């Protein structure tokens, strides 16, 4: 869901997984990367497995399996964390900022590399009674392990901003970095593209947002009036990518906006006129699956359904979005670092499948710890189930 464009795919040599520099990416070379919206829709609309075989085969065939990442992760299996709660699942959702490929030059100069522009850790509770989506800032300073590049060479372990991991070793490197950072086992991963996102929003007949003031952003190709507005696919893409005309121009503000948009998207796709109407549901699923590159364990409609069945019954107030607790990095104000012990408290609750609660974040709000709500710190008064700043899919919020 980034400011830039990208590509992904499968196959190739060590470390290729979902990296624009990998050999196996030609199938997706012409597609533009998004972030996470496609998998959310697929998850909440998973009941479509009952469609006819021809339709099922078409939807399954849309999905690209990231075999290279699976092979790379298998190489490092002994160092990876173990799952602690049977039935709980953690899915890493990745969007990239590559500008290579036809038509992508308008998003900026092609630097020859691809970095993860949007990354979200999606936790599905074991009882399938809640979903928690945690945004990981691309500028978060983290310890990136040594990872194999597409040419087979090995990078040195380094303290780098988080999106370096994807550039260094594709999705496998991003997964290993997140696992080292959080101690959480990543069960599956998904990369989604821009084109599928736009088509999916259009298939839903648009998604409603609420703006406090008019927007006129030439860079984002976005011109909107104040108030409630139903965005089509192209407008939605501009909305989640915009920096200069919405908020304060920070990546933090953009992540908050993306989370609120995804909440509105989930609410729309859960409505009965979509889920119970095959004519409306098929184009949504077709757009969503066409945008997916996944680990082999999710690379069919049946696999996706097996993972997420039962999620449709989750009330929208239990579909939660937040950003990992972070603050300005001590060595560079333009980078982020984790706020401790708040971040570890969040990671521990996700590892052990304990409840996480969020409350609406506002840029001018202050939490009980004295920090801004935007930092994501849990409020001290809410122990033993801390409340983090964020939003839920049932909230009706304006920019």
Short mmCIF file of N, CA and C in Angstrom, two decimals, residues 146-272:
data_model
loop_
_atom_site.label_atom_id
_atom_site.label_comp_id
_atom_site.label_asym_id
_atom_site.label_seq_id
_atom_site.Cartn_x
_atom_site.Cartn_y
_atom_site.Cartn_z
N UNK A 146 21.96 -12.36 8.39
CA UNK A 146 22.56 -12.62 7.09
C UNK A 146 21.58 -13.36 6.20
N UNK A 147 21.36 -12.87 4.99
CA UNK A 147 20.36 -13.45 4.09
C UNK A 147 20.97 -13.69 2.72
N UNK A 148 20.48 -14.70 2.04
CA UNK A 148 20.96 -14.99 0.69
C UNK A 148 20.32 -14.06 -0.33
N UNK A 149 21.15 -13.44 -1.14
CA UNK A 149 20.68 -12.63 -2.25
C UNK A 149 20.26 -13.56 -3.39
N UNK A 150 19.56 -13.01 -4.40
CA UNK A 150 19.17 -13.85 -5.54
C UNK A 150 20.33 -14.51 -6.24
N UNK A 151 21.53 -13.90 -6.20
CA UNK A 151 22.68 -14.50 -6.88
C UNK A 151 23.38 -15.56 -6.03
N UNK A 152 22.84 -15.83 -4.83
CA UNK A 152 23.40 -16.86 -3.97
C UNK A 152 24.38 -16.34 -2.94
N UNK A 153 24.83 -15.10 -3.06
CA UNK A 153 25.76 -14.54 -2.07
C UNK A 153 25.02 -14.25 -0.77
N UNK A 154 25.78 -14.13 0.29
CA UNK A 154 25.19 -13.96 1.62
C UNK A 154 25.51 -12.57 2.16
N UNK A 155 24.50 -11.85 2.61
CA UNK A 155 24.71 -10.55 3.22
C UNK A 155 25.23 -10.71 4.64
N UNK A 156 25.84 -9.68 5.17
CA UNK A 156 26.29 -9.68 6.55
C UNK A 156 25.15 -9.25 7.47
N UNK A 157 25.03 -9.85 8.65
CA UNK A 157 24.03 -9.36 9.61
C UNK A 157 24.29 -7.88 9.88
N UNK A 158 23.22 -7.10 10.02
CA UNK A 158 23.42 -5.66 10.18
C UNK A 158 22.22 -5.02 10.88
N UNK A 159 22.49 -3.90 11.56
CA UNK A 159 21.43 -3.06 12.10
C UNK A 159 20.99 -2.13 10.98
N UNK A 160 19.77 -2.32 10.51
CA UNK A 160 19.28 -1.57 9.35
C UNK A 160 17.81 -1.24 9.56
N UNK A 161 17.29 -0.31 8.73
CA UNK A 161 15.86 -0.09 8.76
C UNK A 161 15.17 -1.31 8.18
N UNK A 162 13.96 -1.58 8.66
CA UNK A 162 13.29 -2.84 8.39
C UNK A 162 13.16 -3.17 6.91
N UNK A 163 12.86 -2.18 6.07
CA UNK A 163 12.60 -2.51 4.66
C UNK A 163 13.86 -2.94 3.91
N UNK A 164 15.03 -2.79 4.53
CA UNK A 164 16.26 -3.31 3.93
C UNK A 164 16.21 -4.83 3.78
N UNK A 165 15.52 -5.50 4.71
CA UNK A 165 15.49 -6.97 4.70
C UNK A 165 14.92 -7.51 3.40
N UNK A 166 13.86 -6.90 2.92
CA UNK A 166 13.24 -7.38 1.69
C UNK A 166 14.16 -7.16 0.49
N UNK A 167 14.84 -6.01 0.49
CA UNK A 167 15.79 -5.74 -0.59
C UNK A 167 16.96 -6.71 -0.55
N UNK A 168 17.37 -7.10 0.63
CA UNK A 168 18.53 -7.98 0.77
C UNK A 168 18.22 -9.42 0.40
N UNK A 169 17.08 -9.93 0.80
CA UNK A 169 16.80 -11.35 0.59
C UNK A 169 15.35 -11.71 0.37
N UNK A 170 14.53 -10.76 -0.09
CA UNK A 170 13.14 -11.06 -0.40
C UNK A 170 12.30 -11.40 0.82
N UNK A 171 11.19 -12.06 0.59
CA UNK A 171 10.23 -12.33 1.66
C UNK A 171 10.82 -13.22 2.75
N UNK A 172 11.68 -14.14 2.40
CA UNK A 172 12.28 -15.02 3.42
C UNK A 172 13.10 -14.21 4.42
N UNK A 173 13.84 -13.22 3.93
CA UNK A 173 14.64 -12.38 4.82
C UNK A 173 13.75 -11.52 5.70
N UNK A 174 12.66 -11.01 5.14
CA UNK A 174 11.71 -10.23 5.93
C UNK A 174 11.11 -11.08 7.04
N UNK A 175 10.75 -12.31 6.72
CA UNK A 175 10.16 -13.21 7.71
C UNK A 175 11.14 -13.51 8.83
N UNK A 176 12.39 -13.83 8.48
CA UNK A 176 13.39 -14.12 9.51
C UNK A 176 13.66 -12.90 10.38
N UNK A 177 13.63 -11.72 9.78
CA UNK A 177 13.84 -10.49 10.56
C UNK A 177 12.70 -10.27 11.54
N UNK A 178 11.46 -10.46 11.09
CA UNK A 178 10.30 -10.30 11.97
C UNK A 178 10.33 -11.34 13.09
N UNK A 179 10.69 -12.57 12.78
CA UNK A 179 10.74 -13.61 13.80
C UNK A 179 11.79 -13.30 14.85
N UNK A 180 12.95 -12.77 14.44
CA UNK A 180 13.99 -12.40 15.40
C UNK A 180 13.56 -11.20 16.25
N UNK A 181 12.83 -10.29 15.64
CA UNK A 181 12.38 -9.10 16.34
C UNK A 181 11.31 -9.41 17.37
N UNK A 182 10.38 -10.30 17.02
CA UNK A 182 9.19 -10.53 17.84
C UNK A 182 9.17 -11.83 18.61
N UNK A 183 9.95 -12.83 18.16
CA UNK A 183 9.86 -14.16 18.75
C UNK A 183 8.61 -14.90 18.32
N UNK A 184 7.90 -14.37 17.33
CA UNK A 184 6.64 -14.96 16.85
C UNK A 184 6.92 -15.78 15.59
N UNK A 185 6.45 -17.00 15.57
CA UNK A 185 6.58 -17.85 14.39
C UNK A 185 5.64 -17.37 13.28
N UNK A 186 6.19 -17.11 12.11
CA UNK A 186 5.37 -16.72 10.96
C UNK A 186 4.96 -17.99 10.23
N UNK A 187 3.66 -18.26 10.22
CA UNK A 187 3.15 -19.49 9.62
C UNK A 187 2.97 -19.37 8.11
N UNK A 188 2.60 -18.18 7.66
CA UNK A 188 2.36 -17.96 6.24
C UNK A 188 2.77 -16.54 5.87
N UNK A 189 2.96 -16.31 4.58
CA UNK A 189 3.21 -14.95 4.12
C UNK A 189 2.49 -14.69 2.80
N UNK A 190 2.18 -13.43 2.57
CA UNK A 190 1.43 -13.01 1.39
C UNK A 190 1.99 -11.68 0.90
N UNK A 191 2.13 -11.56 -0.41
CA UNK A 191 2.45 -10.28 -1.04
C UNK A 191 1.32 -9.95 -2.01
N UNK A 192 0.86 -8.68 -1.99
CA UNK A 192 -0.31 -8.28 -2.78
C UNK A 192 0.06 -7.11 -3.68
N UNK A 193 -0.56 -6.99 -4.84
CA UNK A 193 -0.18 -5.92 -5.76
C UNK A 193 -1.23 -4.84 -5.92
N UNK A 194 -0.79 -3.68 -6.44
CA UNK A 194 -1.65 -2.52 -6.64
C UNK A 194 -2.85 -2.81 -7.53
N UNK A 195 -2.60 -3.50 -8.64
CA UNK A 195 -3.67 -3.69 -9.62
C UNK A 195 -4.82 -4.49 -9.02
N UNK A 196 -4.49 -5.54 -8.28
CA UNK A 196 -5.53 -6.34 -7.63
C UNK A 196 -6.31 -5.53 -6.61
N UNK A 197 -5.62 -4.65 -5.89
CA UNK A 197 -6.26 -3.80 -4.90
C UNK A 197 -7.31 -2.89 -5.56
N UNK A 198 -6.93 -2.23 -6.63
CA UNK A 198 -7.85 -1.33 -7.31
C UNK A 198 -9.06 -2.09 -7.85
N UNK A 199 -8.81 -3.23 -8.48
CA UNK A 199 -9.90 -4.01 -9.05
C UNK A 199 -10.84 -4.53 -7.97
N UNK A 200 -10.27 -4.86 -6.80
CA UNK A 200 -11.09 -5.37 -5.72
C UNK A 200 -12.01 -4.29 -5.16
N UNK A 201 -11.48 -3.08 -4.97
CA UNK A 201 -12.31 -1.97 -4.50
C UNK A 201 -13.42 -1.69 -5.51
N UNK A 202 -13.10 -1.70 -6.79
CA UNK A 202 -14.12 -1.48 -7.81
C UNK A 202 -15.17 -2.59 -7.80
N UNK A 203 -14.72 -3.83 -7.56
CA UNK A 203 -15.67 -4.95 -7.50
C UNK A 203 -16.63 -4.81 -6.33
N UNK A 204 -16.21 -4.09 -5.30
CA UNK A 204 -17.06 -3.84 -4.13
C UNK A 204 -17.94 -2.60 -4.33
N UNK A 205 -17.87 -2.02 -5.52
CA UNK A 205 -18.59 -0.77 -5.80
C UNK A 205 -18.10 0.37 -4.91
N UNK A 206 -16.81 0.31 -4.57
CA UNK A 206 -16.20 1.39 -3.81
C UNK A 206 -16.23 1.18 -2.31
N UNK A 207 -15.42 1.97 -1.60
CA UNK A 207 -15.34 1.92 -0.14
C UNK A 207 -15.47 3.35 0.39
N UNK A 208 -16.29 3.54 1.41
CA UNK A 208 -16.56 4.87 1.94
C UNK A 208 -15.53 5.31 2.97
N UNK A 209 -15.05 6.55 2.85
CA UNK A 209 -14.20 7.18 3.85
C UNK A 209 -14.83 8.52 4.20
N UNK A 210 -14.31 9.17 5.23
CA UNK A 210 -14.83 10.45 5.66
C UNK A 210 -13.67 11.43 5.79
N UNK A 211 -13.74 12.55 5.10
CA UNK A 211 -12.66 13.53 5.07
C UNK A 211 -13.09 14.82 5.77
N UNK A 212 -12.22 15.34 6.60
CA UNK A 212 -12.52 16.58 7.31
C UNK A 212 -12.40 17.80 6.42
N UNK A 213 -11.59 17.70 5.37
CA UNK A 213 -11.43 18.83 4.46
C UNK A 213 -11.18 18.31 3.05
N UNK A 214 -11.40 19.14 2.03
CA UNK A 214 -11.17 18.69 0.65
C UNK A 214 -9.72 18.28 0.43
N UNK A 215 -9.50 17.40 -0.54
CA UNK A 215 -8.16 16.93 -0.89
C UNK A 215 -7.90 17.23 -2.36
N UNK A 216 -6.74 17.82 -2.63
CA UNK A 216 -6.32 18.06 -4.01
C UNK A 216 -4.83 17.75 -4.08
N UNK A 217 -4.50 16.51 -4.43
CA UNK A 217 -3.11 16.04 -4.42
C UNK A 217 -2.77 15.54 -5.82
N UNK A 218 -2.00 16.33 -6.56
CA UNK A 218 -1.65 15.95 -7.93
C UNK A 218 -0.75 14.73 -7.96
N UNK A 219 0.18 14.61 -6.99
CA UNK A 219 1.08 13.46 -6.96
C UNK A 219 0.33 12.16 -6.77
N UNK A 220 -0.70 12.19 -5.92
CA UNK A 220 -1.50 10.98 -5.67
C UNK A 220 -2.67 10.87 -6.64
N UNK A 221 -2.79 11.85 -7.57
CA UNK A 221 -3.90 11.87 -8.52
C UNK A 221 -5.23 11.78 -7.79
N UNK A 222 -5.39 12.65 -6.78
CA UNK A 222 -6.53 12.56 -5.88
C UNK A 222 -7.16 13.94 -5.69
N UNK A 223 -8.43 14.06 -6.04
CA UNK A 223 -9.18 15.29 -5.80
C UNK A 223 -10.54 14.89 -5.25
N UNK A 224 -10.77 15.22 -3.96
CA UNK A 224 -11.97 14.75 -3.27
C UNK A 224 -12.58 15.89 -2.46
N UNK A 225 -13.90 15.89 -2.30
CA UNK A 225 -14.56 16.89 -1.46
C UNK A 225 -14.49 16.47 0.01
N UNK A 226 -14.79 17.40 0.90
CA UNK A 226 -14.88 17.08 2.32
C UNK A 226 -16.14 16.26 2.58
N UNK A 227 -16.14 15.54 3.69
CA UNK A 227 -17.30 14.75 4.08
C UNK A 227 -17.17 13.29 3.69
N UNK A 228 -18.30 12.62 3.63
CA UNK A 228 -18.31 11.19 3.30
C UNK A 228 -18.17 11.00 1.79
N UNK A 229 -17.20 10.19 1.40
CA UNK A 229 -16.91 9.98 -0.01
C UNK A 229 -16.73 8.48 -0.26
N UNK A 230 -17.34 7.96 -1.32
CA UNK A 230 -17.12 6.57 -1.71
C UNK A 230 -16.02 6.55 -2.77
N UNK A 231 -14.90 5.92 -2.43
CA UNK A 231 -13.74 5.90 -3.32
C UNK A 231 -13.79 4.71 -4.27
N UNK A 232 -13.52 4.95 -5.56
CA UNK A 232 -13.33 3.83 -6.47
C UNK A 232 -11.89 3.32 -6.32
N UNK A 233 -11.51 2.33 -7.11
CA UNK A 233 -10.21 1.71 -6.94
C UNK A 233 -9.04 2.67 -7.10
N UNK A 234 -9.07 3.48 -8.15
CA UNK A 234 -7.97 4.41 -8.39
C UNK A 234 -7.89 5.45 -7.28
N UNK A 235 -9.03 5.95 -6.83
CA UNK A 235 -9.05 6.93 -5.75
C UNK A 235 -8.58 6.31 -4.44
N UNK A 236 -8.99 5.06 -4.19
CA UNK A 236 -8.58 4.38 -2.96
C UNK A 236 -7.07 4.21 -2.92
N UNK A 237 -6.48 3.86 -4.07
CA UNK A 237 -5.03 3.71 -4.13
C UNK A 237 -4.34 5.03 -3.82
N UNK A 238 -4.84 6.12 -4.39
CA UNK A 238 -4.27 7.43 -4.09
C UNK A 238 -4.44 7.79 -2.63
N UNK A 239 -5.58 7.45 -2.05
CA UNK A 239 -5.87 7.76 -0.65
C UNK A 239 -4.89 7.08 0.30
N UNK A 240 -4.61 5.80 0.07
CA UNK A 240 -3.73 5.09 0.99
C UNK A 240 -2.26 5.39 0.73
N UNK A 241 -1.95 6.00 -0.44
CA UNK A 241 -0.56 6.31 -0.76
C UNK A 241 -0.20 7.76 -0.46
N UNK A 242 -1.20 8.64 -0.38
CA UNK A 242 -0.94 10.08 -0.29
C UNK A 242 -0.14 10.43 0.96
N UNK A 243 0.75 11.41 0.81
CA UNK A 243 1.52 11.92 1.93
C UNK A 243 1.28 13.42 2.13
N UNK A 244 1.42 14.20 1.05
CA UNK A 244 1.49 15.65 1.17
C UNK A 244 0.16 16.29 1.52
N UNK A 245 -0.94 15.72 1.04
CA UNK A 245 -2.22 16.39 1.19
C UNK A 245 -3.07 15.86 2.33
N UNK A 246 -2.70 14.77 2.92
CA UNK A 246 -3.46 14.17 4.01
C UNK A 246 -2.57 14.02 5.23
N UNK A 247 -3.07 14.44 6.39
CA UNK A 247 -2.29 14.31 7.62
C UNK A 247 -1.08 15.23 7.63
N UNK A 248 -0.03 14.79 8.34
CA UNK A 248 1.16 15.63 8.51
C UNK A 248 2.30 15.24 7.57
N UNK A 249 2.03 14.33 6.62
CA UNK A 249 3.06 13.94 5.68
C UNK A 249 3.98 12.83 6.15
N UNK A 250 3.76 12.32 7.35
CA UNK A 250 4.64 11.29 7.90
C UNK A 250 4.17 9.90 7.50
N UNK A 251 5.09 8.94 7.58
CA UNK A 251 4.73 7.55 7.31
C UNK A 251 3.81 7.03 8.41
N UNK A 252 3.98 7.56 9.62
CA UNK A 252 3.12 7.19 10.74
C UNK A 252 1.67 7.53 10.42
N UNK A 253 1.45 8.74 9.96
CA UNK A 253 0.09 9.16 9.62
C UNK A 253 -0.48 8.30 8.49
N UNK A 254 0.36 7.99 7.52
CA UNK A 254 -0.09 7.19 6.39
C UNK A 254 -0.50 5.78 6.85
N UNK A 255 0.27 5.18 7.77
CA UNK A 255 -0.09 3.86 8.30
C UNK A 255 -1.42 3.92 9.02
N UNK A 256 -1.65 4.98 9.81
CA UNK A 256 -2.94 5.11 10.51
C UNK A 256 -4.08 5.17 9.50
N UNK A 257 -3.88 5.93 8.41
CA UNK A 257 -4.91 6.06 7.38
C UNK A 257 -5.16 4.73 6.69
N UNK A 258 -4.09 3.99 6.40
CA UNK A 258 -4.24 2.68 5.78
C UNK A 258 -5.04 1.75 6.67
N UNK A 259 -4.78 1.79 7.96
CA UNK A 259 -5.49 0.92 8.89
C UNK A 259 -6.97 1.26 8.92
N UNK A 260 -7.29 2.54 8.94
CA UNK A 260 -8.70 2.93 8.96
C UNK A 260 -9.39 2.53 7.65
N UNK A 261 -8.68 2.68 6.54
CA UNK A 261 -9.27 2.28 5.27
C UNK A 261 -9.54 0.78 5.25
N UNK A 262 -8.60 -0.01 5.74
CA UNK A 262 -8.79 -1.46 5.76
C UNK A 262 -9.95 -1.85 6.66
N UNK A 263 -10.15 -1.10 7.75
CA UNK A 263 -11.31 -1.35 8.59
C UNK A 263 -12.60 -1.14 7.81
N UNK A 264 -12.66 -0.06 7.03
CA UNK A 264 -13.84 0.21 6.21
C UNK A 264 -14.00 -0.85 5.12
N UNK A 265 -12.88 -1.33 4.59
CA UNK A 265 -12.92 -2.36 3.56
C UNK A 265 -13.48 -3.66 4.11
N UNK A 266 -13.03 -4.05 5.31
CA UNK A 266 -13.54 -5.27 5.93
C UNK A 266 -15.04 -5.16 6.19
N UNK A 267 -15.47 -4.00 6.69
CA UNK A 267 -16.90 -3.81 6.94
C UNK A 267 -17.70 -3.97 5.66
N UNK A 268 -17.19 -3.44 4.56
CA UNK A 268 -17.91 -3.52 3.28
C UNK A 268 -18.00 -4.96 2.79
N UNK A 269 -16.88 -5.69 2.87
CA UNK A 269 -16.89 -7.04 2.32
C UNK A 269 -17.68 -8.00 3.19
N UNK A 270 -17.87 -7.67 4.48
CA UNK A 270 -18.66 -8.52 5.36
C UNK A 270 -20.16 -8.30 5.19
N UNK A 271 -20.53 -7.27 4.46
CA UNK A 271 -21.95 -7.01 4.28
C UNK A 271 -22.59 -8.12 3.47
N UNK A 272 -23.83 -8.45 3.78
CA UNK A 272 -24.50 -9.60 3.16
C UNK A 272 -24.66 -9.46 1.65
#
